[in-house]
Short mmCIF file of C-alpha atoms in Angstrom, two decimals:
data_model
loop_
_atom_site.label_atom_id
_atom_site.label_comp_id
_atom_site.label_asym_id
_atom_site.label_seq_id
_atom_site.Cartn_x
_atom_site.Cartn_y
_atom_site.Cartn_z
CA UNK N 1 94.34 -34.57 56.25
CA UNK N 2 93.88 -33.81 52.55
CA UNK N 3 91.52 -31.15 51.26
CA UNK N 4 88.28 -32.08 49.49
CA UNK N 5 88.19 -31.61 45.74
CA UNK N 6 85.54 -31.14 43.07
CA UNK N 7 86.02 -32.95 39.77
CA UNK N 8 83.98 -31.60 36.87
CA UNK N 9 81.87 -33.88 34.70
CA UNK N 10 80.12 -30.99 32.96
CA UNK N 11 80.37 -27.29 33.77
CA UNK N 12 78.29 -25.05 31.49
CA UNK N 13 78.86 -21.32 31.82
CA UNK N 14 75.30 -20.53 32.95
CA UNK N 15 73.68 -23.67 34.35
CA UNK N 16 70.09 -23.76 35.53
CA UNK N 17 71.07 -26.10 38.35
CA UNK N 18 73.98 -28.01 39.83
CA UNK N 19 74.55 -31.57 40.98
CA UNK N 20 77.17 -32.76 43.47
CA UNK N 21 77.88 -36.51 43.30
CA UNK N 22 79.19 -38.07 46.52
CA UNK N 23 81.17 -41.32 46.65
CA UNK N 24 81.13 -43.95 49.36
CA UNK N 25 84.00 -45.59 51.19
CA UNK N 26 84.77 -47.99 54.00
CA UNK N 27 84.42 -46.88 57.59
CA UNK N 28 88.12 -46.34 58.33
CA UNK N 29 89.94 -44.63 61.15
CA UNK N 30 92.71 -42.17 60.54
CA UNK N 31 93.38 -39.81 57.67
CA UNK N 32 93.67 -42.23 54.75
CA UNK N 33 93.60 -40.16 51.57
CA UNK N 34 90.97 -40.62 48.89
CA UNK N 35 92.32 -41.87 45.57
CA UNK N 36 90.53 -40.94 42.32
CA UNK N 37 91.12 -44.56 41.27
CA UNK N 38 89.46 -46.25 44.24
CA UNK N 39 86.37 -48.31 43.37
CA UNK N 40 83.97 -46.30 45.52
CA UNK N 41 84.96 -43.18 43.57
CA UNK N 42 84.91 -44.80 40.11
CA UNK N 43 81.48 -46.28 40.87
CA UNK N 44 79.97 -42.80 40.70
CA UNK N 45 81.50 -41.80 37.35
CA UNK N 46 78.77 -43.36 35.14
CA UNK N 47 76.06 -41.88 37.36
CA UNK N 48 77.56 -38.41 37.02
CA UNK N 49 77.89 -38.89 33.26
CA UNK N 50 74.29 -40.07 32.90
CA UNK N 51 73.00 -37.04 34.80
CA UNK N 52 75.16 -34.72 32.70
CA UNK N 53 73.77 -36.19 29.47
CA UNK N 54 70.20 -35.98 30.73
CA UNK N 55 70.77 -32.37 31.77
CA UNK N 56 71.49 -31.42 28.14
CA UNK N 57 73.90 -28.67 29.05
CA UNK N 58 71.63 -27.09 31.65
CA UNK N 59 73.23 -28.77 34.68
CA UNK N 60 76.68 -28.36 36.19
CA UNK N 61 77.66 -31.84 37.39
CA UNK N 62 80.64 -32.26 39.71
CA UNK N 63 81.97 -35.22 41.68
CA UNK N 64 83.24 -34.59 45.19
CA UNK N 65 86.41 -36.33 46.37
CA UNK N 66 86.30 -36.34 50.16
CA UNK N 67 89.14 -35.15 52.35
CA UNK N 68 89.56 -38.66 53.80
CA UNK N 69 88.18 -42.14 53.29
CA UNK N 70 85.43 -43.40 55.50
CA UNK N 71 83.73 -41.52 58.31
CA UNK N 72 85.91 -39.86 60.92
CA UNK N 73 83.97 -38.17 63.72
CA UNK N 74 86.35 -35.19 63.74
CA UNK N 75 85.65 -34.36 60.10
CA UNK N 76 82.98 -36.29 58.24
CA UNK N 77 81.83 -36.46 54.60
CA UNK N 78 78.98 -34.16 55.66
CA UNK N 79 81.57 -31.43 56.27
CA UNK N 80 83.00 -32.06 52.81
CA UNK N 81 79.52 -31.96 51.24
CA UNK N 82 78.78 -28.62 52.90
CA UNK N 83 82.13 -27.30 51.64
CA UNK N 84 81.20 -28.41 48.12
CA UNK N 85 77.85 -26.62 48.37
CA UNK N 86 79.67 -23.45 49.33
CA UNK N 87 81.92 -23.82 46.29
CA UNK N 88 78.89 -24.31 44.05
CA UNK N 89 77.29 -21.14 45.41
CA UNK N 90 80.48 -19.16 44.74
CA UNK N 91 80.82 -20.48 41.18
CA UNK N 92 77.21 -20.42 40.02
CA UNK N 93 75.29 -18.22 42.40
CA UNK N 94 71.75 -18.96 43.50
CA UNK N 95 71.00 -22.09 41.46
CA UNK N 96 69.11 -25.10 42.85
CA UNK N 97 71.38 -28.00 43.81
CA UNK N 98 70.92 -31.76 44.02
CA UNK N 99 73.06 -34.08 46.13
CA UNK N 100 73.47 -37.64 44.83
CA UNK N 101 75.38 -40.07 47.03
CA UNK N 102 76.12 -43.79 47.38
CA UNK N 103 76.73 -45.70 50.63
CA UNK N 104 78.44 -43.32 53.08
CA UNK N 105 77.97 -40.69 50.38
CA UNK N 106 74.24 -41.37 50.52
CA UNK N 107 74.30 -40.81 54.26
CA UNK N 108 76.24 -37.57 53.75
CA UNK N 109 73.75 -36.43 51.10
CA UNK N 110 70.85 -36.96 53.49
CA UNK N 111 72.55 -35.29 56.45
CA UNK N 112 73.78 -32.33 54.39
CA UNK N 113 70.49 -32.02 52.57
CA UNK N 114 69.24 -29.34 54.94
CA UNK N 115 71.88 -26.90 53.66
CA UNK N 116 70.60 -23.72 52.00
CA UNK N 117 70.36 -24.11 48.24
CA UNK N 118 69.68 -27.86 48.21
CA UNK N 119 66.47 -28.67 46.37
CA UNK N 120 66.74 -32.44 46.08
CA UNK N 121 68.61 -35.43 47.47
CA UNK N 122 69.18 -38.91 46.05
CA UNK N 123 70.60 -41.56 48.40
CA UNK N 124 71.69 -44.84 46.78
CA UNK N 125 72.21 -47.81 49.12
CA UNK N 126 72.72 -45.30 51.91
CA UNK N 127 74.76 -46.54 54.87
CA UNK N 128 72.89 -44.96 57.78
CA UNK N 129 72.79 -45.44 61.54
CA UNK N 130 69.81 -45.66 63.89
CA UNK N 131 70.76 -42.27 65.36
CA UNK N 132 70.71 -40.34 62.07
CA UNK N 133 68.09 -37.60 62.07
CA UNK N 134 67.52 -34.76 59.63
CA UNK N 135 64.78 -32.27 58.83
CA UNK N 136 64.44 -32.03 55.04
CA UNK N 137 61.46 -29.70 54.92
CA UNK N 138 61.19 -28.11 51.49
CA UNK N 139 63.39 -30.74 49.83
CA UNK N 140 62.53 -33.51 47.39
CA UNK N 141 64.13 -36.80 48.37
CA UNK N 142 64.57 -40.20 46.75
CA UNK N 143 66.12 -43.22 48.43
CA UNK N 144 67.03 -46.26 46.31
CA UNK N 145 68.14 -49.48 47.98
CA UNK N 146 68.97 -53.00 46.82
CA UNK N 147 67.09 -55.75 48.62
CA UNK N 148 70.25 -57.92 48.73
CA UNK N 149 72.57 -55.24 50.11
CA UNK N 150 74.73 -56.89 52.80
CA UNK N 151 76.83 -53.81 53.55
CA UNK N 152 74.27 -51.05 54.10
CA UNK N 153 71.25 -52.48 55.89
CA UNK N 154 68.00 -52.15 53.90
CA UNK N 155 66.08 -52.29 57.18
CA UNK N 156 68.00 -49.30 58.56
CA UNK N 157 67.50 -47.44 55.30
CA UNK N 158 63.75 -48.03 55.47
CA UNK N 159 63.62 -46.74 59.03
CA UNK N 160 65.51 -43.65 57.90
CA UNK N 161 63.11 -43.35 54.97
CA UNK N 162 60.11 -43.24 57.27
CA UNK N 163 61.76 -40.48 59.28
CA UNK N 164 62.70 -38.44 56.19
CA UNK N 165 59.22 -38.84 54.70
CA UNK N 166 57.74 -36.90 57.64
CA UNK N 167 59.41 -33.67 56.56
CA UNK N 168 60.34 -33.86 52.87
CA UNK N 169 57.95 -32.16 50.43
CA UNK N 170 58.29 -35.04 47.96
CA UNK N 171 59.59 -38.44 48.98
CA UNK N 172 60.05 -41.81 47.33
CA UNK N 173 61.68 -45.10 48.31
CA UNK N 174 62.64 -47.53 45.54
CA UNK N 175 63.55 -51.13 46.31
CA UNK N 176 65.75 -52.67 43.62
CA UNK N 177 64.96 -56.39 43.73
CA UNK N 178 68.18 -58.40 43.93
CA UNK N 179 70.28 -55.24 44.06
CA UNK N 180 73.57 -55.45 45.96
CA UNK N 181 75.69 -52.76 47.56
CA UNK N 182 78.14 -52.18 44.73
CA UNK N 183 75.35 -51.54 42.17
CA UNK N 184 77.26 -53.56 39.56
CA UNK N 185 75.02 -56.17 37.93
CA UNK N 186 71.93 -53.96 38.21
CA UNK N 187 73.49 -50.54 38.10
CA UNK N 188 71.06 -49.33 35.47
CA UNK N 189 68.18 -49.28 37.94
CA UNK N 190 70.11 -47.04 40.32
CA UNK N 191 71.51 -44.81 37.59
CA UNK N 192 68.18 -44.27 35.85
CA UNK N 193 66.41 -43.48 39.09
CA UNK N 194 69.02 -40.91 40.09
CA UNK N 195 69.09 -39.26 36.67
CA UNK N 196 65.30 -39.15 36.30
CA UNK N 197 64.79 -37.66 39.74
CA UNK N 198 67.51 -35.04 39.48
CA UNK N 199 66.43 -33.74 36.08
CA UNK N 200 62.81 -33.67 37.21
CA UNK N 201 63.50 -31.76 40.40
CA UNK N 202 66.06 -29.31 39.01
CA UNK N 203 64.83 -28.81 35.45
CA UNK N 204 61.20 -29.81 35.54
CA UNK N 205 61.66 -32.77 33.19
CA UNK N 206 58.98 -35.42 33.25
CA UNK N 207 59.61 -38.08 35.87
CA UNK N 208 59.90 -41.40 34.11
CA UNK N 209 60.42 -45.08 34.69
CA UNK N 210 60.94 -46.42 38.19
CA UNK N 211 60.68 -43.01 39.84
CA UNK N 212 57.24 -42.37 38.36
CA UNK N 213 56.16 -45.76 39.72
CA UNK N 214 57.33 -45.06 43.25
CA UNK N 215 55.96 -41.55 43.41
CA UNK N 216 52.69 -42.94 42.13
CA UNK N 217 52.52 -45.47 44.95
CA UNK N 218 54.66 -48.43 43.85
CA UNK N 219 57.88 -49.07 45.73
CA UNK N 220 59.58 -52.03 44.05
CA UNK N 221 61.49 -52.15 40.78
CA UNK N 222 63.48 -54.90 39.15
CA UNK N 223 66.98 -54.48 37.85
#
């Protein structure tokens, strides 16, 4: 099995916060290595770049490359996410951290969100199971899901959302009308929501756009 790796998007010397971006991947058995060129990894590059720009030099933004593709019960992406959080603590000390993940990375972000130091979690088209449970007391959580996702069930995500909302200090669920799993044709809705939420929760920036709508009571946005 390979070792997980952190790839820097922006690493200021003295950040006010840090963001770890988690990629997805097919549910595969075995120890298939993660390639930096695989689509599930590349899909998160523009999201990491958008967050870095919005952070204006105040956020360290790093992408995590998991130790293996998919979700192996012996060593899951949650283990890799917790490793990454330990690395962040060693590099930057006691700064607030956000986890931003897509698909299986969204599931890992939610399940690792109870780790010390995590202030906020963004789960994009999270691939979750009916047995997933997590206590995110003290965290601020946003779930964003496309209504036309055929890979990660929107119904499962909404059930998970109801469970998370019971403990999270701040919670929002955004439905992207017509959004599909890969976030391609309507990627802007996902990217904006993630960037707005992260900069608001880590830096105190004003929450704008779709996130302001959902936190104010609306739950649907168009691409």
